PDB file of C-alpha atoms in Angstrom:
ATOM      1  CA  MET R 971     -39.924  44.539  -4.014  1.00 36.00           C
ATOM      2  CA  LYS R 972     -36.527  44.883  -2.333  1.00 34.00           C
ATOM      3  CA  LYS R 973     -36.715  41.281  -1.108  1.00 39.00           C
ATOM      4  CA  ILE R 974     -37.643  40.024  -4.596  1.00 35.00           C
ATOM      5  CA  ALA R 975     -34.740  41.913  -6.164  1.00 35.00           C
ATOM      6  CA  LEU R 976     -32.323  40.569  -3.566  1.00 34.00           C
ATOM      7  CA  SER R 977     -33.492  37.011  -4.147  1.00 38.00           C
ATOM      8  CA  LEU R 978     -33.070  37.427  -7.900  1.00 35.00           C
ATOM      9  CA  ILE R 979     -29.513  38.713  -7.566  1.00 33.00           C
ATOM     10  CA  LEU R 980     -28.642  35.882  -5.182  1.00 37.00           C
ATOM     11  CA  GLY R 981     -30.219  33.396  -7.533  1.00 39.00           C
ATOM     12  CA  LEU R 982     -28.093  34.603 -10.415  1.00 37.00           C
ATOM     13  CA  SER R 983     -24.739  34.752  -8.653  1.00 38.00           C
ATOM     14  CA  LEU R 984     -25.187  33.590  -5.027  1.00 37.00           C
ATOM     15  CA  TYR R 985     -22.675  36.120  -3.796  1.00 37.00           C
ATOM     16  CA  ALA R 986     -20.837  39.101  -5.213  1.00 42.00           C
ATOM     17  CA  SER R 987     -17.302  38.463  -4.029  1.00 52.00           C
ATOM     18  CA  THR R 988     -13.618  39.186  -4.443  1.00 69.00           C
ATOM     19  CA  ILE R 989     -12.068  37.971  -7.704  1.00 81.00           C
ATOM     20  CA  HIS R 990      -8.637  36.306  -7.600  1.00 88.00           C
ATOM     21  CA  GLN R 991      -6.205  35.101 -10.228  1.00 90.00           C
ATOM     22  CA  ALA R 992      -3.570  32.643  -9.042  1.00 93.00           C
ATOM     23  CA  LYS R 993      -1.202  29.914 -10.212  1.00 95.00           C
ATOM     24  CA  VAL R 994      -1.850  26.264  -9.365  1.00 96.00           C
ATOM     25  CA  GLN R 995       0.921  24.662  -7.268  1.00 97.00           C
ATOM     26  CA  GLU R 996      -0.767  21.367  -6.312  1.00 95.00           C
ATOM     27  CA  THR R 997      -4.041  19.713  -7.308  1.00 95.00           C
ATOM     28  CA  LEU R 998      -6.180  16.818  -6.014  1.00 94.00           C
ATOM     29  CA  ASN R 999      -9.539  15.533  -7.275  1.00 91.00           C
ATOM     30  CA  SER R1000     -11.942  13.862  -4.861  1.00 86.00           C
ATOM     31  CA  GLY R1001     -15.658  13.672  -4.054  1.00 79.00           C
ATOM     32  CA  GLY R1002     -16.719  15.879  -6.964  1.00 81.00           C
ATOM     33  CA  TYR R1003     -14.302  18.667  -5.961  1.00 86.00           C
ATOM     34  CA  THR R1004     -10.866  19.769  -7.109  1.00 92.00           C
ATOM     35  CA  TYR R1005      -8.610  20.887  -4.264  1.00 94.00           C
ATOM     36  CA  MET R1006      -5.837  23.212  -5.369  1.00 96.00           C
ATOM     37  CA  LYS R1007      -2.942  24.850  -3.593  1.00 96.00           C
ATOM     38  CA  VAL R1008      -2.524  28.187  -5.340  1.00 96.00           C
ATOM     39  CA  LYS R1009       0.014  31.003  -5.363  1.00 95.00           C
ATOM     40  CA  ASP R1010      -1.828  34.325  -5.160  1.00 92.00           C
ATOM     41  CA  GLY R1011       0.700  37.153  -5.182  1.00 90.00           C
ATOM     42  CA  LYS R1012       2.929  36.456  -2.180  1.00 90.00           C
ATOM     43  CA  ASN R1013       0.400  34.152  -0.523  1.00 91.00           C
ATOM     44  CA  SER R1014      -0.140  30.421  -0.928  1.00 94.00           C
ATOM     45  CA  TYR R1015      -3.339  28.714   0.234  1.00 95.00           C
ATOM     46  CA  TRP R1016      -5.756  25.902  -0.592  1.00 96.00           C
ATOM     47  CA  ILE R1017      -8.995  26.366  -2.489  1.00 94.00           C
ATOM     48  CA  ALA R1018     -11.784  23.923  -3.410  1.00 91.00           C
ATOM     49  CA  MET R1019     -13.912  24.156  -6.557  1.00 89.00           C
ATOM     50  CA  THR R1020     -16.261  21.820  -8.382  1.00 86.00           C
ATOM     51  CA  GLN R1021     -14.199  19.157 -10.139  1.00 85.00           C
ATOM     52  CA  ARG R1022     -12.293  20.286 -13.219  1.00 89.00           C
ATOM     53  CA  ASP R1023      -9.230  19.476 -15.300  1.00 90.00           C
ATOM     54  CA  VAL R1024      -6.312  21.598 -14.122  1.00 93.00           C
ATOM     55  CA  LYS R1025      -2.606  20.954 -13.839  1.00 94.00           C
ATOM     56  CA  VAL R1026       0.305  22.410 -11.920  1.00 95.00           C
ATOM     57  CA  GLY R1027       1.372  25.698 -13.486  1.00 95.00           C
ATOM     58  CA  ASP R1028      -2.093  26.631 -14.791  1.00 94.00           C
ATOM     59  CA  SER R1029      -3.467  30.105 -14.074  1.00 93.00           C
ATOM     60  CA  ILE R1030      -6.948  30.050 -12.563  1.00 93.00           C
ATOM     61  CA  LYS R1031      -9.476  32.818 -11.963  1.00 91.00           C
ATOM     62  CA  PHE R1032     -12.014  32.403  -9.154  1.00 89.00           C
ATOM     63  CA  SER R1033     -14.318  34.250  -6.781  1.00 83.00           C
ATOM     64  CA  GLU R1034     -14.549  33.804  -3.023  1.00 80.00           C
ATOM     65  CA  GLN R1035     -17.530  31.891  -1.617  1.00 74.00           C
ATOM     66  CA  GLY R1036     -16.347  31.309   1.939  1.00 75.00           C
ATOM     67  CA  TRP R1037     -13.452  30.208   4.131  1.00 81.00           C
ATOM     68  CA  MET R1038     -13.562  27.119   6.334  1.00 82.00           C
ATOM     69  CA  LYS R1039     -11.204  26.316   9.196  1.00 84.00           C
ATOM     70  CA  ASN R1040     -10.133  22.782  10.074  1.00 86.00           C
ATOM     71  CA  PHE R1041     -12.111  21.383   7.164  1.00 85.00           C
ATOM     72  CA  HIS R1042     -11.887  17.589   6.966  1.00 85.00           C
ATOM     73  CA  SER R1043     -12.375  15.892   3.612  1.00 84.00           C
ATOM     74  CA  LYS R1044     -13.542  12.340   4.194  1.00 82.00           C
ATOM     75  CA  THR R1045     -12.804  11.298   0.619  1.00 83.00           C
ATOM     76  CA  LEU R1046      -9.214  12.558   0.889  1.00 88.00           C
ATOM     77  CA  ASN R1047      -8.910  11.655   4.590  1.00 89.00           C
ATOM     78  CA  ARG R1048      -7.186  14.998   5.053  1.00 91.00           C
ATOM     79  CA  THR R1049      -7.804  18.053   7.210  1.00 92.00           C
ATOM     80  CA  PHE R1050      -7.092  21.528   5.819  1.00 92.00           C
ATOM     81  CA  ASP R1051      -6.242  24.171   8.435  1.00 92.00           C
ATOM     82  CA  ASN R1052      -7.813  26.811   6.187  1.00 90.00           C
ATOM     83  CA  ILE R1053      -9.449  26.356   2.813  1.00 91.00           C
ATOM     84  CA  LEU R1054     -11.361  28.703   0.533  1.00 88.00           C
ATOM     85  CA  PHE R1055     -14.424  27.369  -1.252  1.00 85.00           C
ATOM     86  CA  ALA R1056     -14.487  29.196  -4.569  1.00 86.00           C
ATOM     87  CA  ALA R1057     -16.552  29.575  -7.728  1.00 83.00           C
ATOM     88  CA  ASP R1058     -15.773  30.349 -11.348  1.00 81.00           C
ATOM     89  CA  ALA R1059     -15.318  34.049 -12.068  1.00 71.00           C
ATOM     90  CA  ASN R1060     -16.650  35.121 -15.453  1.00 58.00           C
ATOM     91  CA  GLY R1061     -15.921  38.812 -14.993  1.00 50.00           C
ATOM     92  CA  GLN R1062     -19.530  39.949 -15.458  1.00 52.00           C
ATOM     93  CA  THR R1063     -21.018  42.640 -13.267  1.00 48.00           C
ATOM     94  CA  GLN R1064     -24.433  42.213 -11.680  1.00 48.00           C
ATOM     95  CA  ALA R1065     -25.860  44.763 -14.138  1.00 50.00           C
ATOM     96  CA  GLN R1066     -24.504  42.737 -17.074  1.00 51.00           C
ATOM     97  CA  LYS R1067     -26.014  39.559 -15.681  1.00 50.00           C
ATOM     98  CA  MET R1068     -29.385  41.265 -15.306  1.00 52.00           C
ATOM     99  CA  GLN R1069     -29.188  42.418 -18.948  1.00 56.00           C
ATOM    100  CA  ASN R1070     -28.346  38.881 -20.098  1.00 66.00           C
ATOM    101  CA  ILE R1071     -31.492  37.244 -18.707  1.00 72.00           C
ATOM    102  CA  GLN R1072     -32.735  34.673 -21.219  1.00 83.00           C
ATOM    103  CA  PRO R1073     -36.412  34.014 -22.042  1.00 91.00           C
ATOM    104  CA  ASN R1074     -38.196  31.794 -19.539  1.00 93.00           C
ATOM    105  CA  ILE R1075     -38.846  28.165 -20.476  1.00 96.00           C
ATOM    106  CA  MET R1076     -41.487  26.679 -18.210  1.00 97.00           C
ATOM    107  CA  HIS R1077     -41.816  23.212 -19.766  1.00 96.00           C
ATOM    108  CA  SER R1078     -39.407  20.273 -19.791  1.00 97.00           C
ATOM    109  CA  LYS R1079     -39.073  17.235 -22.031  1.00 97.00           C
ATOM    110  CA  TYR R1080     -38.503  15.172 -18.878  1.00 97.00           C
ATOM    111  CA  GLN R1081     -41.733  16.265 -17.168  1.00 96.00           C
ATOM    112  CA  THR R1082     -44.402  13.645 -16.519  1.00 95.00           C
ATOM    113  CA  LYS R1083     -47.995  13.951 -15.331  1.00 92.00           C
ATOM    114  CA  ASP R1084     -47.220  14.148 -11.601  1.00 93.00           C
ATOM    115  CA  THR R1085     -43.961  16.133 -11.649  1.00 97.00           C
ATOM    116  CA  LEU R1086     -43.006  19.802 -11.662  1.00 97.00           C
ATOM    117  CA  THR R1087     -40.279  21.546 -13.649  1.00 98.00           C
ATOM    118  CA  ILE R1088     -37.343  23.443 -12.192  1.00 97.00           C
ATOM    119  CA  ALA R1089     -38.703  26.679 -13.685  1.00 96.00           C
ATOM    120  CA  GLN R1090     -42.077  26.132 -12.032  1.00 97.00           C
ATOM    121  CA  LEU R1091     -40.401  25.626  -8.667  1.00 96.00           C
ATOM    122  CA  PHE R1092     -38.303  28.781  -8.956  1.00 93.00           C
ATOM    123  CA  LYS R1093     -41.267  30.858 -10.130  1.00 93.00           C
ATOM    124  CA  ASN R1094     -43.654  29.603  -7.434  1.00 94.00           C
ATOM    125  CA  ARG R1095     -41.227  28.745  -4.635  1.00 91.00           C
ATOM    126  CA  ASP R1096     -43.286  30.497  -1.924  1.00 91.00           C
ATOM    127  CA  ALA R1097     -46.234  28.216  -2.672  1.00 95.00           C
ATOM    128  CA  TYR R1098     -44.120  25.082  -2.237  1.00 96.00           C
ATOM    129  CA  VAL R1099     -42.074  25.957   0.877  1.00 95.00           C
ATOM    130  CA  GLY R1100     -42.189  23.093   3.364  1.00 96.00           C
ATOM    131  CA  LYS R1101     -43.905  20.772   0.898  1.00 97.00           C
ATOM    132  CA  LYS R1102     -42.643  17.605  -0.727  1.00 97.00           C
ATOM    133  CA  VAL R1103     -42.267  17.882  -4.483  1.00 98.00           C
ATOM    134  CA  THR R1104     -41.150  15.571  -7.265  1.00 98.00           C
ATOM    135  CA  LEU R1105     -39.496  16.409 -10.542  1.00 97.00           C
ATOM    136  CA  ARG R1106     -37.793  14.449 -13.295  1.00 98.00           C
ATOM    137  CA  ALA R1107     -34.467  15.803 -14.495  1.00 98.00           C
ATOM    138  CA  LYS R1108     -30.887  15.039 -15.477  1.00 97.00           C
ATOM    139  CA  VAL R1109     -28.038  14.908 -12.954  1.00 96.00           C
ATOM    140  CA  THR R1110     -25.319  17.393 -13.955  1.00 95.00           C
ATOM    141  CA  LYS R1111     -23.061  17.496 -10.861  1.00 92.00           C
ATOM    142  CA  VAL R1112     -22.570  15.427  -7.725  1.00 92.00           C
ATOM    143  CA  ALA R1113     -20.447  16.379  -4.700  1.00 89.00           C
ATOM    144  CA  THR R1114     -20.368  13.830  -1.903  1.00 88.00           C
ATOM    145  CA  GLN R1115     -20.037  14.277   1.843  1.00 83.00           C
ATOM    146  CA  ILE R1116     -19.696  18.050   2.003  1.00 82.00           C
ATOM    147  CA  MET R1117     -21.042  19.237   5.365  1.00 81.00           C
ATOM    148  CA  LYS R1118     -22.337  15.664   5.917  1.00 84.00           C
ATOM    149  CA  ARG R1119     -24.502  15.842   2.794  1.00 88.00           C
ATOM    150  CA  ASN R1120     -24.416  14.757  -0.809  1.00 91.00           C
ATOM    151  CA  TRP R1121     -25.114  17.674  -3.155  1.00 92.00           C
ATOM    152  CA  ILE R1122     -26.846  16.771  -6.408  1.00 94.00           C
ATOM    153  CA  HIS R1123     -27.392  19.333  -9.187  1.00 95.00           C
ATOM    154  CA  LEU R1124     -30.294  18.699 -11.558  1.00 97.00           C
ATOM    155  CA  GLU R1125     -31.324  20.364 -14.820  1.00 97.00           C
ATOM    156  CA  ASP R1126     -34.373  19.632 -16.967  1.00 98.00           C
ATOM    157  CA  GLY R1127     -34.126  22.189 -19.780  1.00 97.00           C
ATOM    158  CA  SER R1128     -36.556  24.611 -18.146  1.00 97.00           C
ATOM    159  CA  ARG R1129     -35.472  28.072 -16.970  1.00 94.00           C
ATOM    160  CA  PHE R1130     -36.892  30.962 -14.929  1.00 91.00           C
ATOM    161  CA  MET R1131     -35.008  34.285 -14.761  1.00 85.00           C
ATOM    162  CA  ASN R1132     -31.821  32.445 -15.839  1.00 84.00           C
ATOM    163  CA  MET R1133     -32.190  29.944 -12.982  1.00 88.00           C
ATOM    164  CA  ASP R1134     -32.023  26.460 -14.473  1.00 93.00           C
ATOM    165  CA  ASP R1135     -29.964  24.475 -11.968  1.00 93.00           C
ATOM    166  CA  LEU R1136     -31.580  23.122  -8.804  1.00 95.00           C
ATOM    167  CA  VAL R1137     -29.655  21.583  -5.923  1.00 94.00           C
ATOM    168  CA  PHE R1138     -30.924  18.590  -3.963  1.00 96.00           C
ATOM    169  CA  THR R1139     -29.247  17.420  -0.753  1.00 95.00           C
ATOM    170  CA  SER R1140     -29.308  13.886   0.582  1.00 94.00           C
ATOM    171  CA  SER R1141     -27.543  12.019   3.368  1.00 90.00           C
ATOM    172  CA  LYS R1142     -28.069   8.711   1.593  1.00 85.00           C
ATOM    173  CA  PHE R1143     -28.005   7.643  -2.032  1.00 84.00           C
ATOM    174  CA  ALA R1144     -26.511   9.916  -4.698  1.00 88.00           C
ATOM    175  CA  PRO R1145     -27.232   9.206  -8.390  1.00 94.00           C
ATOM    176  CA  LYS R1146     -24.542   9.432 -11.056  1.00 93.00           C
ATOM    177  CA  VAL R1147     -23.865  12.358 -13.382  1.00 95.00           C
ATOM    178  CA  GLY R1148     -25.845  11.791 -16.574  1.00 96.00           C
ATOM    179  CA  ASP R1149     -28.654   9.823 -14.920  1.00 97.00           C
ATOM    180  CA  VAL R1150     -32.228  10.948 -15.597  1.00 97.00           C
ATOM    181  CA  VAL R1151     -34.042  10.490 -12.294  1.00 97.00           C
ATOM    182  CA  TYR R1152     -37.200  11.198 -10.375  1.00 97.00           C
ATOM    183  CA  ALA R1153     -36.163  13.347  -7.415  1.00 97.00           C
ATOM    184  CA  THR R1154     -38.369  13.927  -4.379  1.00 97.00           C
ATOM    185  CA  GLY R1155     -37.658  16.178  -1.414  1.00 97.00           C
ATOM    186  CA  THR R1156     -38.777  19.072   0.779  1.00 97.00           C
ATOM    187  CA  VAL R1157     -38.676  22.633  -0.578  1.00 97.00           C
ATOM    188  CA  VAL R1158     -36.650  25.174   1.413  1.00 95.00           C
ATOM    189  CA  LYS R1159     -36.073  28.797   0.419  1.00 88.00           C
ATOM    190  CA  ASP R1160     -33.348  31.299   1.368  1.00 81.00           C
ATOM    191  CA  LYS R1161     -31.235  28.583   2.964  1.00 83.00           C
ATOM    192  CA  ASP R1162     -27.934  29.822   4.390  1.00 73.00           C
ATOM    193  CA  PHE R1163     -25.503  27.076   5.391  1.00 72.00           C
ATOM    194  CA  GLY R1164     -22.764  29.614   6.135  1.00 63.00           C
ATOM    195  CA  TYR R1165     -19.332  29.727   4.479  1.00 55.00           C
ATOM    196  CA  GLY R1166     -20.834  31.262   1.332  1.00 54.00           C
ATOM    197  CA  TYR R1167     -23.417  28.514   0.753  1.00 67.00           C
ATOM    198  CA  PHE R1168     -26.648  30.467   0.227  1.00 70.00           C
ATOM    199  CA  TYR R1169     -29.511  29.069  -1.844  1.00 81.00           C
ATOM    200  CA  PRO R1170     -32.671  31.001  -2.799  1.00 82.00           C
ATOM    201  CA  LEU R1171     -34.191  27.556  -3.405  1.00 92.00           C
ATOM    202  CA  ILE R1172     -32.969  24.104  -2.425  1.00 95.00           C
ATOM    203  CA  ILE R1173     -34.581  20.674  -2.005  1.00 97.00           C
ATOM    204  CA  GLU R1174     -33.551  18.814   1.149  1.00 96.00           C
ATOM    205  CA  ASN R1175     -33.805  15.233   2.437  1.00 96.00           C
ATOM    206  CA  ALA R1176     -34.062  14.066  -1.135  1.00 96.00           C
ATOM    207  CA  SER R1177     -34.556  10.591  -2.546  1.00 96.00           C
ATOM    208  CA  PHE R1178     -33.999   9.457  -6.123  1.00 96.00           C
ATOM    209  CA  HIS R1179     -35.155   6.676  -8.429  1.00 94.00           C
ATOM    210  CA  LYS R1180     -35.275   5.992 -12.146  1.00 92.00           C
TER     211      LYS R1180
END
C-alpha cells in the first residue's frame, strides 16, 4: 500500500519541492524549452522550463526539479555552468491535489482496435512493464535533445487518477505539436533519470507514424 501511495503522489506532482518567485532578467527559447536568467532575492541564476511566453521584467513562480552542472544545450550551442530545471508552481498542497482527483475516463476518441489508452496504461502499468505497446493520441509538447533524447508528451482524452499525460522518449524522429499519431514503444515504470526527472510511467525507444 505504501508503494502504491508513493507512486500516486509522484504521478500527480513528480516531486514536492521548494517554491521560488523571481524576476526574469534574460530569456531564450530553444528546443521546446525557455531558458531564463532570474533574480531571486540577492541571487541570480539560470532556470529552464517548458517553452512559454515571458519577457524581461516578468515575475515568475516555479518549483525546483533538479540542478545540472555544465549543461550543454545543443540547440543554443551554449553551456550553462549551473542551471535549474523547474516546473510550474500552482501553490497546491499534496492533500489538496489528492482531494481534486477527477473521475477516471478509460476510453479515448483516438483509440482504435489494436491500441491502448493512456488511462489503461497508467491503471495496468505493472502488466505492461517491459512490453511494447501502441496507442493513438495527440502530441501536446515536444522537447528535443534533452539528455540525448527527444521528449514527446501525448494526451488522448483518457485519465486515471488525474494522470492524463504520457511521456515518450525517442532518439530519432519527433512528431510536431498538434499531430495525432500512433506511438509505439517499451513500457518502463518508476524511471529515475536523476536531476528531478522521475516518471512513474514512461515509454522509451518510441517510434511514431500517422
